[in-house]
Short mmCIF file of C-alpha atoms in Angstrom, two decimals:
data_model
loop_
_atom_site.label_atom_id
_atom_site.label_comp_id
_atom_site.label_asym_id
_atom_site.label_seq_id
_atom_site.Cartn_x
_atom_site.Cartn_y
_atom_site.Cartn_z
CA MET A 1 68.86 88.18 99.85
CA ALA A 2 65.75 87.05 101.54
CA GLN A 3 63.92 89.34 103.25
CA ARG A 4 64.88 89.09 105.95
CA GLN A 5 69.03 88.23 105.46
CA ARG A 6 68.07 91.66 104.30
CA VAL A 7 66.95 93.62 106.51
CA ILE A 8 69.35 91.92 108.87
CA TRP A 9 71.82 93.56 106.97
CA LEU A 10 71.02 96.85 106.69
CA ALA A 11 70.39 96.80 110.78
CA ILE A 12 73.70 95.71 111.22
CA LEU A 13 75.20 98.37 108.68
CA ALA A 14 72.68 101.34 110.51
CA LEU A 15 74.14 100.70 113.78
CA GLY A 16 77.69 100.36 112.60
CA LEU A 17 77.22 103.58 111.03
CA LEU A 18 76.68 105.10 114.60
CA THR A 19 78.62 103.64 116.27
CA ALA A 20 81.58 104.74 113.73
CA ALA A 21 79.89 108.15 114.08
CA LEU A 22 79.57 108.67 117.66
CA HIS A 23 83.89 107.63 117.97
CA ALA A 24 84.89 109.74 115.56
CA GLN A 25 82.45 113.12 117.33
CA ALA A 26 84.01 111.75 120.74
CA TYR A 27 87.42 113.00 119.04
CA ARG A 28 85.22 116.31 117.65
CA GLY A 29 84.81 116.22 121.62
CA LEU A 30 88.05 116.66 122.47
CA PHE A 31 89.10 119.94 120.29
CA ALA A 32 85.74 121.36 121.06
CA GLY A 33 84.61 121.51 117.22
CA THR A 34 87.31 123.28 116.04
CA CYS A 35 89.90 120.28 113.50
CA ILE A 36 93.79 119.89 113.76
CA ASP A 37 95.46 122.19 112.56
CA ASP A 38 97.32 120.87 109.75
CA ALA A 39 93.67 120.92 108.53
CA TYR A 40 93.79 124.97 108.38
CA ILE A 41 96.24 124.89 105.95
CA SER A 42 94.07 123.32 103.15
CA PHE A 43 91.30 125.85 104.91
CA ARG A 44 93.14 128.76 104.15
CA TYR A 45 94.02 127.99 100.52
CA SER A 46 90.25 126.91 99.91
CA GLU A 47 90.01 130.62 101.60
CA ASN A 48 91.87 132.31 98.49
CA LEU A 49 91.37 130.30 95.98
CA ALA A 50 87.01 131.23 97.11
CA ASN A 51 87.98 134.68 97.25
CA GLY A 52 89.58 135.39 93.79
CA ASN A 53 93.12 135.13 95.29
CA GLY A 54 93.78 131.23 93.72
CA LEU A 55 96.12 128.77 95.18
CA VAL A 56 98.35 130.91 97.30
CA PHE A 57 98.76 130.50 101.40
CA ASN A 58 100.28 133.69 101.56
CA SER A 59 98.65 136.50 98.08
CA GLY A 60 100.96 137.04 95.72
CA GLU A 61 103.27 133.31 96.94
CA ARG A 62 102.08 130.35 94.21
CA VAL A 63 104.00 127.23 96.67
CA GLU A 64 102.44 124.36 96.70
CA GLY A 65 102.30 123.82 100.70
CA TYR A 66 98.96 121.55 100.71
CA SER A 67 99.07 117.58 99.61
CA ASN A 68 95.25 117.06 98.84
CA PHE A 69 94.27 119.33 95.82
CA LEU A 70 91.16 117.41 95.35
CA TRP A 71 90.07 117.76 98.92
CA VAL A 72 91.53 121.76 98.78
CA VAL A 73 89.01 122.71 96.16
CA THR A 74 85.87 120.60 97.36
CA LEU A 75 85.93 123.28 100.46
CA ALA A 76 86.32 126.45 98.55
CA PRO A 77 82.36 126.46 97.62
CA PHE A 78 81.45 126.21 101.32
CA VAL A 79 83.80 129.47 101.79
CA ALA A 80 81.16 131.98 100.80
CA MET A 81 78.57 130.15 102.71
CA GLN A 82 79.42 130.29 106.08
CA ASP A 83 82.88 132.13 107.99
CA ASP A 84 84.42 129.28 109.36
CA ILE A 85 84.30 126.52 106.72
CA SER A 86 86.10 123.99 110.48
CA GLN A 87 82.92 121.99 110.83
CA THR A 88 81.65 122.05 107.47
CA ALA A 89 84.90 119.75 106.70
CA SER A 90 84.63 117.71 109.79
CA LEU A 91 81.98 117.22 109.21
CA LEU A 92 81.43 116.41 105.29
CA GLY A 93 84.49 114.12 105.98
CA LEU A 94 82.64 112.28 108.41
CA ALA A 95 79.89 111.49 106.01
CA LEU A 96 82.35 110.77 103.31
CA ALA A 97 84.62 108.31 105.30
CA LEU A 98 81.27 106.71 106.17
CA LEU A 99 80.12 105.80 103.16
CA ALA A 100 83.31 104.84 101.94
CA LEU A 101 81.72 102.17 105.08
CA VAL A 102 78.96 101.69 102.72
CA VAL A 103 80.97 100.71 99.93
CA ALA A 104 82.83 98.78 101.13
CA ALA A 105 79.59 96.66 102.67
CA ARG A 106 78.40 96.28 98.82
CA GLY A 107 81.97 95.06 97.90
CA LEU A 108 81.27 92.55 101.26
CA SER A 109 78.39 91.68 99.15
CA ASP A 110 78.14 92.14 95.64
CA VAL A 111 82.77 91.31 95.11
CA PHE A 112 83.45 88.32 97.47
CA GLY A 113 79.33 87.30 97.44
CA ILE A 114 79.68 87.07 101.26
CA GLN A 115 75.85 88.16 103.14
CA SER A 116 75.91 86.44 106.58
CA PRO A 117 75.52 89.60 108.39
CA TRP A 118 77.82 87.70 111.32
CA ALA A 119 81.03 88.85 108.76
CA LEU A 120 79.80 92.55 108.22
CA ALA A 121 79.79 92.87 111.65
CA ALA A 122 83.30 92.01 111.73
CA LEU A 123 84.08 94.10 108.69
CA LEU A 124 81.75 97.89 110.73
CA SER A 125 83.55 96.72 113.56
CA LEU A 126 87.48 96.17 112.63
CA VAL A 127 86.77 99.83 110.41
CA ALA A 128 84.14 101.85 113.27
CA GLY A 129 86.11 101.01 115.99
CA SER A 130 89.55 102.14 115.27
CA GLY A 131 90.62 105.31 116.70
CA TYR A 132 92.68 105.48 113.34
CA PHE A 133 90.24 106.02 111.56
CA ALA A 134 87.43 107.70 113.92
CA ALA A 135 90.27 110.80 114.57
CA TRP A 136 90.98 111.45 111.55
CA SER A 137 87.59 111.20 109.72
CA ILE A 138 85.75 114.05 112.04
CA SER A 139 89.88 115.49 111.87
CA GLY A 140 88.56 118.06 108.97
CA LEU A 141 91.41 117.01 106.42
CA GLU A 142 90.63 114.39 103.28
CA THR A 143 91.01 111.17 104.85
CA GLY A 144 87.18 110.73 104.89
CA LEU A 145 87.52 111.73 100.87
CA TYR A 146 90.23 109.63 100.18
CA ALA A 147 88.77 106.21 102.14
CA LEU A 148 85.96 106.68 100.39
CA LEU A 149 88.14 107.44 97.59
CA LEU A 150 90.32 103.76 97.86
CA THR A 151 86.78 101.83 98.49
CA LEU A 152 84.97 101.95 95.78
CA ALA A 153 88.03 102.29 93.20
CA TRP A 154 88.45 99.25 94.30
CA TYR A 155 84.95 98.20 93.75
CA LEU A 156 84.17 99.50 90.64
CA TYR A 157 87.42 97.79 89.14
CA SER A 158 85.99 94.94 90.62
CA GLN A 159 81.99 94.95 89.21
CA ALA A 160 83.09 96.69 85.66
CA ASN A 161 81.31 94.74 82.78
CA SER A 162 80.91 97.71 80.75
CA ASN A 163 83.20 100.40 78.66
CA ALA A 164 80.64 102.92 80.51
CA ARG A 165 81.50 101.07 83.96
CA TRP A 166 85.97 100.66 83.33
CA PHE A 167 85.22 104.50 82.27
CA LEU A 168 84.03 105.27 85.68
CA ALA A 169 86.75 103.10 87.56
CA ALA A 170 89.12 105.29 85.34
CA VAL A 171 87.17 108.53 86.27
CA VAL A 172 87.41 107.46 89.85
CA PHE A 173 91.03 106.39 89.72
CA ALA A 174 92.37 109.64 88.80
CA LEU A 175 90.49 111.02 91.77
CA LEU A 176 92.35 109.54 93.29
CA ALA A 177 95.96 111.38 91.67
CA LEU A 178 94.41 114.76 92.62
CA THR A 179 93.25 113.53 96.17
CA ARG A 180 96.65 112.86 96.79
CA PRO A 181 100.42 112.33 95.65
CA GLU A 182 100.38 109.02 96.30
CA GLY A 183 97.61 107.95 94.99
CA LEU A 184 98.09 107.96 91.32
CA ALA A 185 100.34 104.48 92.51
CA PHE A 186 96.99 102.51 92.82
CA GLY A 187 96.14 103.59 89.28
CA VAL A 188 99.00 102.81 87.19
CA ALA A 189 98.63 99.27 89.52
CA ALA A 190 94.71 98.85 88.20
CA ALA A 191 95.54 100.64 84.53
CA THR A 192 98.93 97.58 84.58
CA LEU A 193 96.02 94.31 85.89
CA TYR A 194 94.19 95.86 83.78
CA LEU A 195 96.45 95.26 80.05
CA LEU A 196 97.44 92.23 81.33
CA ALA A 197 94.08 90.70 81.96
CA ARG A 198 93.02 92.40 79.09
CA HIS A 199 89.49 92.96 79.46
CA GLY A 200 86.91 94.34 77.26
CA ARG A 201 87.38 93.57 73.07
CA LEU A 202 90.82 93.76 71.91
CA GLN A 203 89.41 98.10 70.64
CA ASN A 204 88.49 98.84 73.61
CA ARG A 205 91.64 97.48 75.59
CA TRP A 206 92.90 100.89 75.88
CA LEU A 207 89.86 102.79 77.69
CA PHE A 208 90.28 102.37 80.99
CA PRO A 209 94.30 103.53 81.03
CA LEU A 210 93.77 106.86 78.84
CA VAL A 211 90.94 107.93 80.14
CA LEU A 212 93.06 107.86 83.37
CA LEU A 213 96.47 109.00 80.91
CA LEU A 214 94.30 112.33 80.27
CA ILE A 215 92.92 113.64 83.77
CA VAL A 216 96.44 112.74 85.52
CA VAL A 217 97.59 114.53 82.41
CA ALA A 218 95.83 117.77 83.29
CA TYR A 219 95.63 118.04 86.39
CA HIS A 220 99.68 118.12 85.99
CA ALA A 221 100.07 120.25 83.46
CA TRP A 222 97.85 122.94 84.84
CA ARG A 223 99.64 121.94 88.42
CA LEU A 224 103.24 122.89 87.11
CA SER A 225 101.77 125.31 85.15
CA TRP A 226 100.33 127.22 88.41
CA PHE A 227 103.48 126.73 90.77
CA GLY A 228 106.81 126.24 88.48
CA TRP A 229 108.39 122.58 88.13
CA HIS A 230 108.76 120.49 90.82
CA TRP A 231 108.52 116.95 90.84
CA PHE A 232 106.76 116.90 94.69
CA PRO A 233 104.06 119.24 96.68
CA ASN A 234 106.11 121.70 98.86
CA SER A 235 103.98 120.31 102.15
CA VAL A 236 106.29 116.97 101.48
CA GLU A 237 109.18 118.18 99.66
CA ALA A 238 109.72 119.81 103.39
CA LYS A 239 109.14 116.13 104.37
CA MET A 240 111.89 114.11 102.45
CA GLY A 241 115.74 113.97 101.84
CA GLY A 242 116.32 111.39 105.06
CA GLY A 243 117.69 108.62 102.43
CA VAL A 244 118.24 105.18 104.74
CA HIS A 245 117.54 107.18 107.53
CA GLN A 246 114.49 108.48 106.73
CA VAL A 247 113.65 104.64 105.37
CA TRP A 248 114.44 102.95 108.39
CA ARG A 249 112.00 105.58 110.55
CA GLY A 250 109.45 104.86 108.08
CA LEU A 251 109.83 100.84 109.40
CA ARG A 252 109.27 100.84 112.72
CA TYR A 253 106.65 103.44 111.68
CA VAL A 254 104.51 100.90 109.42
CA THR A 255 105.19 98.51 111.99
CA GLY A 256 104.50 99.99 114.99
CA ASN A 257 101.44 102.00 114.32
CA PHE A 258 100.23 99.71 111.85
CA LEU A 259 101.58 95.81 111.84
CA LEU A 260 101.01 95.93 115.87
CA PRO A 261 97.40 95.42 115.71
CA TYR A 262 96.47 95.76 112.23
CA LEU A 263 98.61 93.11 110.97
CA PRO A 264 96.19 89.16 110.70
CA LEU A 265 94.69 91.29 108.20
CA LEU A 266 98.03 90.72 105.90
CA SER A 267 96.58 87.74 105.76
CA ALA A 268 94.28 88.33 103.45
CA VAL A 269 97.98 86.75 100.96
CA VAL A 270 97.67 83.48 102.46
CA LEU A 271 94.23 83.12 102.73
CA LEU A 272 93.39 83.53 99.05
CA LYS A 273 93.02 80.65 96.89
CA ARG A 274 95.02 80.26 93.69
CA THR A 275 91.35 79.34 91.55
CA ASN A 276 88.49 80.63 91.97
CA ARG A 277 89.41 84.12 93.61
CA PRO A 278 87.15 87.30 93.59
CA ARG A 279 87.24 89.23 90.66
CA GLY A 280 89.49 92.51 92.25
CA SER A 281 90.97 90.50 94.85
CA VAL A 282 94.39 90.60 93.45
CA LEU A 283 94.55 94.29 93.09
CA GLY A 284 93.07 94.82 96.45
CA LEU A 285 96.02 93.56 98.54
CA LEU A 286 98.76 95.12 95.51
CA MET A 287 96.67 98.16 96.90
CA VAL A 288 96.64 97.89 100.16
CA GLY A 289 100.83 96.93 99.91
CA LEU A 290 101.66 100.05 97.50
CA TYR A 291 99.89 102.01 100.83
CA LEU A 292 102.22 101.76 103.27
CA ALA A 293 105.82 100.88 101.47
CA MET A 294 104.72 103.70 100.34
CA PHE A 295 104.21 105.73 103.96
CA THR A 296 107.48 103.23 104.77
CA ALA A 297 110.05 105.14 102.08
CA ALA A 298 108.00 108.95 102.82
CA GLY A 299 109.94 108.40 107.10
CA GLY A 300 105.74 106.97 108.57
CA ASP A 301 104.13 111.17 110.87
CA TRP A 302 104.25 112.49 113.14
CA SER A 303 101.04 111.30 114.12
CA TRP A 304 99.84 107.65 115.41
CA GLY A 305 97.18 106.79 111.98
CA ARG A 306 96.73 109.60 110.44
CA PHE A 307 97.82 107.69 106.98
CA PHE A 308 96.40 104.48 107.91
CA GLY A 309 92.72 105.93 108.26
CA PRO A 310 91.78 105.47 104.52
CA VAL A 311 93.13 102.07 103.47
CA LEU A 312 91.82 100.41 107.78
CA PRO A 313 88.48 100.30 105.46
CA LEU A 314 89.41 98.38 102.25
CA ALA A 315 91.96 95.86 103.87
CA SER A 316 89.42 95.46 106.84
CA LEU A 317 86.98 94.24 103.97
CA LEU A 318 89.96 91.78 102.42
CA PHE A 319 91.11 90.55 105.29
CA VAL A 320 86.89 89.55 106.31
CA GLY A 321 85.98 89.17 102.73
CA THR A 322 88.86 86.32 101.69
CA LEU A 323 88.34 84.35 104.98
CA TRP A 324 84.28 83.79 104.75
CA HIS A 325 85.27 82.66 100.97
CA SER A 326 87.72 80.40 101.86
CA TRP A 327 85.71 78.92 104.75
CA GLN A 328 83.25 78.52 101.70
CA GLN A 329 85.18 78.12 98.92
CA GLY A 330 86.43 74.37 101.90
CA VAL A 331 90.42 75.79 101.42
CA VAL A 332 89.94 75.96 105.37
CA PRO A 333 87.00 73.31 106.14
CA LEU A 334 85.26 73.79 109.96
CA SER A 335 82.57 72.06 112.50
CA ARG A 336 80.62 73.54 114.73
CA ARG A 337 83.26 74.11 117.20
CA SER A 338 85.92 75.31 115.80
CA THR A 339 84.27 77.93 113.75
CA VAL A 340 83.10 79.33 117.64
CA LEU A 341 86.22 78.91 118.52
CA ILE A 342 87.43 81.61 115.57
CA GLY A 343 84.10 83.88 116.12
CA LEU A 344 85.21 84.55 119.69
CA VAL A 345 89.03 84.59 117.86
CA LEU A 346 87.70 87.99 116.35
CA SER A 347 86.43 89.45 118.48
CA LEU A 348 88.64 89.40 120.86
CA TYR A 349 91.03 90.30 118.57
CA ILE A 350 88.31 93.24 116.65
CA ALA A 351 88.30 94.37 120.87
CA PHE A 352 92.00 94.83 121.22
CA THR A 353 92.92 96.60 117.71
CA ALA A 354 89.67 99.28 119.37
CA ASP A 355 91.80 99.39 121.91
CA ILE A 356 95.00 99.96 121.27
CA SER A 357 94.06 101.89 117.66
CA SER A 358 92.20 104.81 120.16
CA ARG A 359 92.24 104.53 124.08
CA GLN A 360 96.00 103.74 124.06
CA ARG A 361 97.22 105.42 121.32
CA THR A 362 94.81 108.44 119.79
CA TRP A 363 92.89 109.69 122.27
CA GLN A 364 96.22 110.21 124.33
CA GLN A 365 97.88 111.84 121.26
CA TRP A 366 95.19 113.86 120.47
CA SER A 367 94.33 114.57 124.76
CA ARG A 368 97.81 115.93 124.75
CA TYR A 369 97.26 118.72 121.65
CA ALA A 370 93.77 119.52 121.89
CA ALA A 371 94.37 122.50 125.00
CA ALA A 372 96.44 123.98 122.52
CA ASP A 373 95.07 123.90 119.29
CA LYS A 374 92.05 125.38 121.72
CA GLU A 375 94.46 127.54 122.18
CA ARG A 376 95.56 128.80 118.36
CA VAL A 377 92.52 129.11 117.14
CA ALA A 378 91.61 131.69 120.43
CA MET A 379 94.42 133.12 119.30
CA GLY A 380 94.25 133.88 116.21
CA LYS A 381 90.99 135.33 116.64
CA TRP A 382 92.56 137.33 119.07
CA MET A 383 95.47 139.02 117.14
CA ARG A 384 92.76 139.77 114.36
CA GLN A 385 91.02 141.71 116.67
CA ASN A 386 94.32 143.64 117.92
CA LEU A 387 97.05 143.76 115.72
CA PRO A 388 97.76 145.41 112.56
CA ASN A 389 96.37 144.28 109.26
CA ASP A 390 99.57 143.88 108.26
CA THR A 391 101.20 142.05 110.82
CA LYS A 392 103.56 139.20 109.92
CA VAL A 393 103.91 136.42 112.08
CA ALA A 394 106.42 133.40 112.94
CA ALA A 395 105.62 130.57 113.81
CA PHE A 396 106.20 126.42 114.41
CA ALA A 397 102.31 125.57 113.66
CA ILE A 398 100.90 127.60 110.87
CA GLY A 399 97.43 126.39 110.40
CA GLN A 400 94.72 127.67 113.25
CA LEU A 401 97.03 130.69 113.78
CA ALA A 402 96.18 132.11 109.74
CA TYR A 403 93.23 130.95 108.56
CA TYR A 404 91.18 132.59 111.87
CA SER A 405 94.14 136.14 111.82
CA GLY A 406 93.70 136.77 108.58
CA PHE A 407 97.52 137.37 108.74
CA TYR A 408 101.04 136.85 106.25
CA THR A 409 102.03 133.74 107.87
CA HIS A 410 105.50 132.00 107.47
CA ASP A 411 105.76 128.33 108.08
CA MET A 412 108.92 127.93 110.77
CA LEU A 413 109.43 124.01 109.50
CA GLY A 414 108.67 124.85 105.45
CA ILE A 415 105.36 122.86 104.61
CA THR A 416 104.65 126.44 102.60
CA ASP A 417 108.02 128.06 102.27
CA SER A 418 109.85 126.97 99.49
CA HIS A 419 113.24 127.50 100.55
CA ILE A 420 113.27 125.93 103.74
CA ALA A 421 111.33 122.76 101.97
CA ASN A 422 113.90 122.38 99.89
CA LEU A 423 117.04 122.82 102.51
CA LYS A 424 119.37 119.37 103.54
CA MET A 425 119.91 119.36 106.93
CA PRO A 426 122.16 116.98 109.03
CA GLY A 427 120.87 113.86 110.23
CA MET A 428 117.26 113.90 108.53
CA GLY A 429 115.23 111.40 108.44
CA ARG A 430 116.15 110.66 112.42
CA GLY A 431 113.94 113.49 113.89
CA VAL A 432 110.39 113.54 114.35
CA PRO A 433 108.53 113.82 110.53
CA GLY A 434 107.91 117.11 108.56
CA HIS A 435 109.36 118.83 111.76
CA GLU A 436 113.57 118.74 111.12
CA LYS A 437 113.54 121.04 108.07
CA TYR A 438 114.36 124.61 109.57
CA ASP A 439 116.40 128.21 109.42
CA ALA A 440 116.90 130.15 111.61
CA ASN A 441 118.29 133.33 110.05
CA TYR A 442 116.10 132.99 106.41
CA THR A 443 113.43 133.73 109.12
CA LEU A 444 114.98 136.25 110.67
CA THR A 445 116.79 137.93 107.99
CA VAL A 446 114.58 136.87 105.63
CA VAL A 447 111.12 136.92 106.23
CA LYS A 448 111.74 139.18 109.19
CA PRO A 449 108.30 138.67 110.52
CA ASP A 450 106.63 140.83 113.01
CA VAL A 451 105.48 138.50 115.92
CA ILE A 452 107.51 134.68 116.66
CA ILE A 453 105.56 132.35 117.98
CA GLY A 454 106.73 128.58 119.73
CA ALA A 455 110.43 130.32 118.60
CA GLU A 456 111.84 128.26 121.80
CA LEU A 457 111.06 125.50 119.23
CA LEU A 458 113.63 126.25 116.87
CA PRO A 459 117.21 125.36 116.83
CA GLY A 460 119.54 128.69 117.43
CA MET A 461 116.70 130.94 116.88
CA PRO A 462 116.42 131.62 121.01
CA SER A 463 120.14 131.86 121.53
CA SER A 464 120.28 133.65 117.47
CA GLY A 465 121.42 137.68 117.62
CA VAL A 466 118.93 139.18 115.36
CA PHE A 467 116.71 137.74 117.89
CA MET A 468 118.34 138.51 121.55
CA SER A 469 118.35 142.33 120.20
CA GLN A 470 115.67 143.42 117.41
CA TYR A 471 113.11 141.08 119.42
CA GLN A 472 111.16 140.51 122.73
CA ASN A 473 109.36 138.29 125.03
CA VAL A 474 105.65 139.55 125.73
CA GLU A 475 103.82 138.39 129.15
CA ALA A 476 100.68 137.38 127.89
CA PHE A 477 98.28 135.16 129.19
CA TRP A 478 98.44 131.89 126.25
CA THR A 479 99.50 129.07 128.56
CA HIS A 480 100.37 126.61 126.21
CA HIS A 481 102.39 128.96 123.89
CA LYS A 482 105.09 131.64 123.57
CA VAL A 483 105.38 134.93 122.10
CA ALA A 484 107.96 137.04 120.49
CA MET A 485 107.55 140.52 119.17
CA HIS A 486 109.50 142.41 116.72
CA LYS A 487 110.79 145.70 119.69
CA ASN A 488 109.60 147.95 116.87
CA PHE A 489 106.45 146.03 115.66
CA ALA A 490 105.77 146.31 119.73
CA ARG A 491 105.41 150.04 119.72
CA ARG A 492 103.82 150.05 116.56
CA ALA A 493 100.64 148.40 117.60
CA MET A 494 100.86 150.01 121.38
CA GLN A 495 100.13 153.10 119.88
CA GLN A 496 97.50 151.58 117.78
CA ARG A 497 96.14 150.74 120.08
CA ARG A 498 96.43 153.63 122.70
CA ASN A 499 94.63 154.86 119.29
CA GLN A 500 91.66 152.78 118.75
#
């Protein structure tokens, strides 16, 4: 790359990173610098791990209520440095997401051999303009880490030409499996292609799959010894069990939220020329296809694009890379006029994806939830200051309440409760993902919470005889949440406040 072209390349990269960062910070501003509620479930596990309680949500209860192990342990060291790790998690997630963009840019240059500044600008604009990528990279969840590992794993596989590099690629694929449960599928796909292609010398043919297998087996051996035998994390079990209805919902979710507007990104399958195609391109397309298929089978999500953010750098890279590669190989011959026309269409398409994924979808959804999330942060802090230390809370959304109160917190939807997560519910797969399993009687008679937040949202709870006879609604100053207290606890809490 000539010096002048390199300067232009770096300038465009810097501008793309700045755009992505500013876009993400706009979403962070909606939440007044805090994170989305789900992130605080991970923070609570990180906090307990750092404080010597092990990977638990509530002390003494070994329930795998997270599905992002590597992110949880990554955050744990920061607990000792600060009382509230939400800002650190948010900014760290953003930094890792920006690194994913850097790796994608390197992939465009090193793997596809494309050094066109216009190609780089197209790639960065597609990702930086996405509300799915921007919002969830700053959410406090594992989005940035997962995006980086997905893109980096593909890049290392595509560039590996020695045992040392194959070893490094295997380690990164293993880290994918430790970041999210479905990450293992990408490692299996890569190992299969590796063996079929017979990379490297024959005696080292098993290096890549063996390294991957050893790390993954060691992790799951520990996981099962700590949490007990189960296939999936409890947080995943709480969303499963809908059968064909779940898959159908997932298909509608992927079609409506990803394919509209990102269907053209999958055109890389058509653009790939059978000969002279860049190494790793088949794996990349397979990874994107597996990613979408797995979230189809899982039934989708309650959010517009949480699980699409991590795959966008890789999908956009494959789209832009194969498009430019096809032009260079003469698969798509272009005149000057057609080049200008395609450039205009591509620019309009990028603007369309930014508008629909950000302004029309993610921004509206986050705007609706922002006030309630900020209120739960305030509620958690208020409870910590005003209620007894042994208070037991049950809630519909538990992350912020548990993290800021420090109290025992029961998830009425089963994310951190194995009984609820393993229930067989009628009509499963037809409701909102992650909000379909509950057991009001179990919550009231077995868990016996002192405080219930969101009882009116749980079917059967407000009309329960136990709830009506033993609990009372509290006239509080909260705008977005209804609070009920056990009558005996309310008297005890009042007495404690008088004695203070």
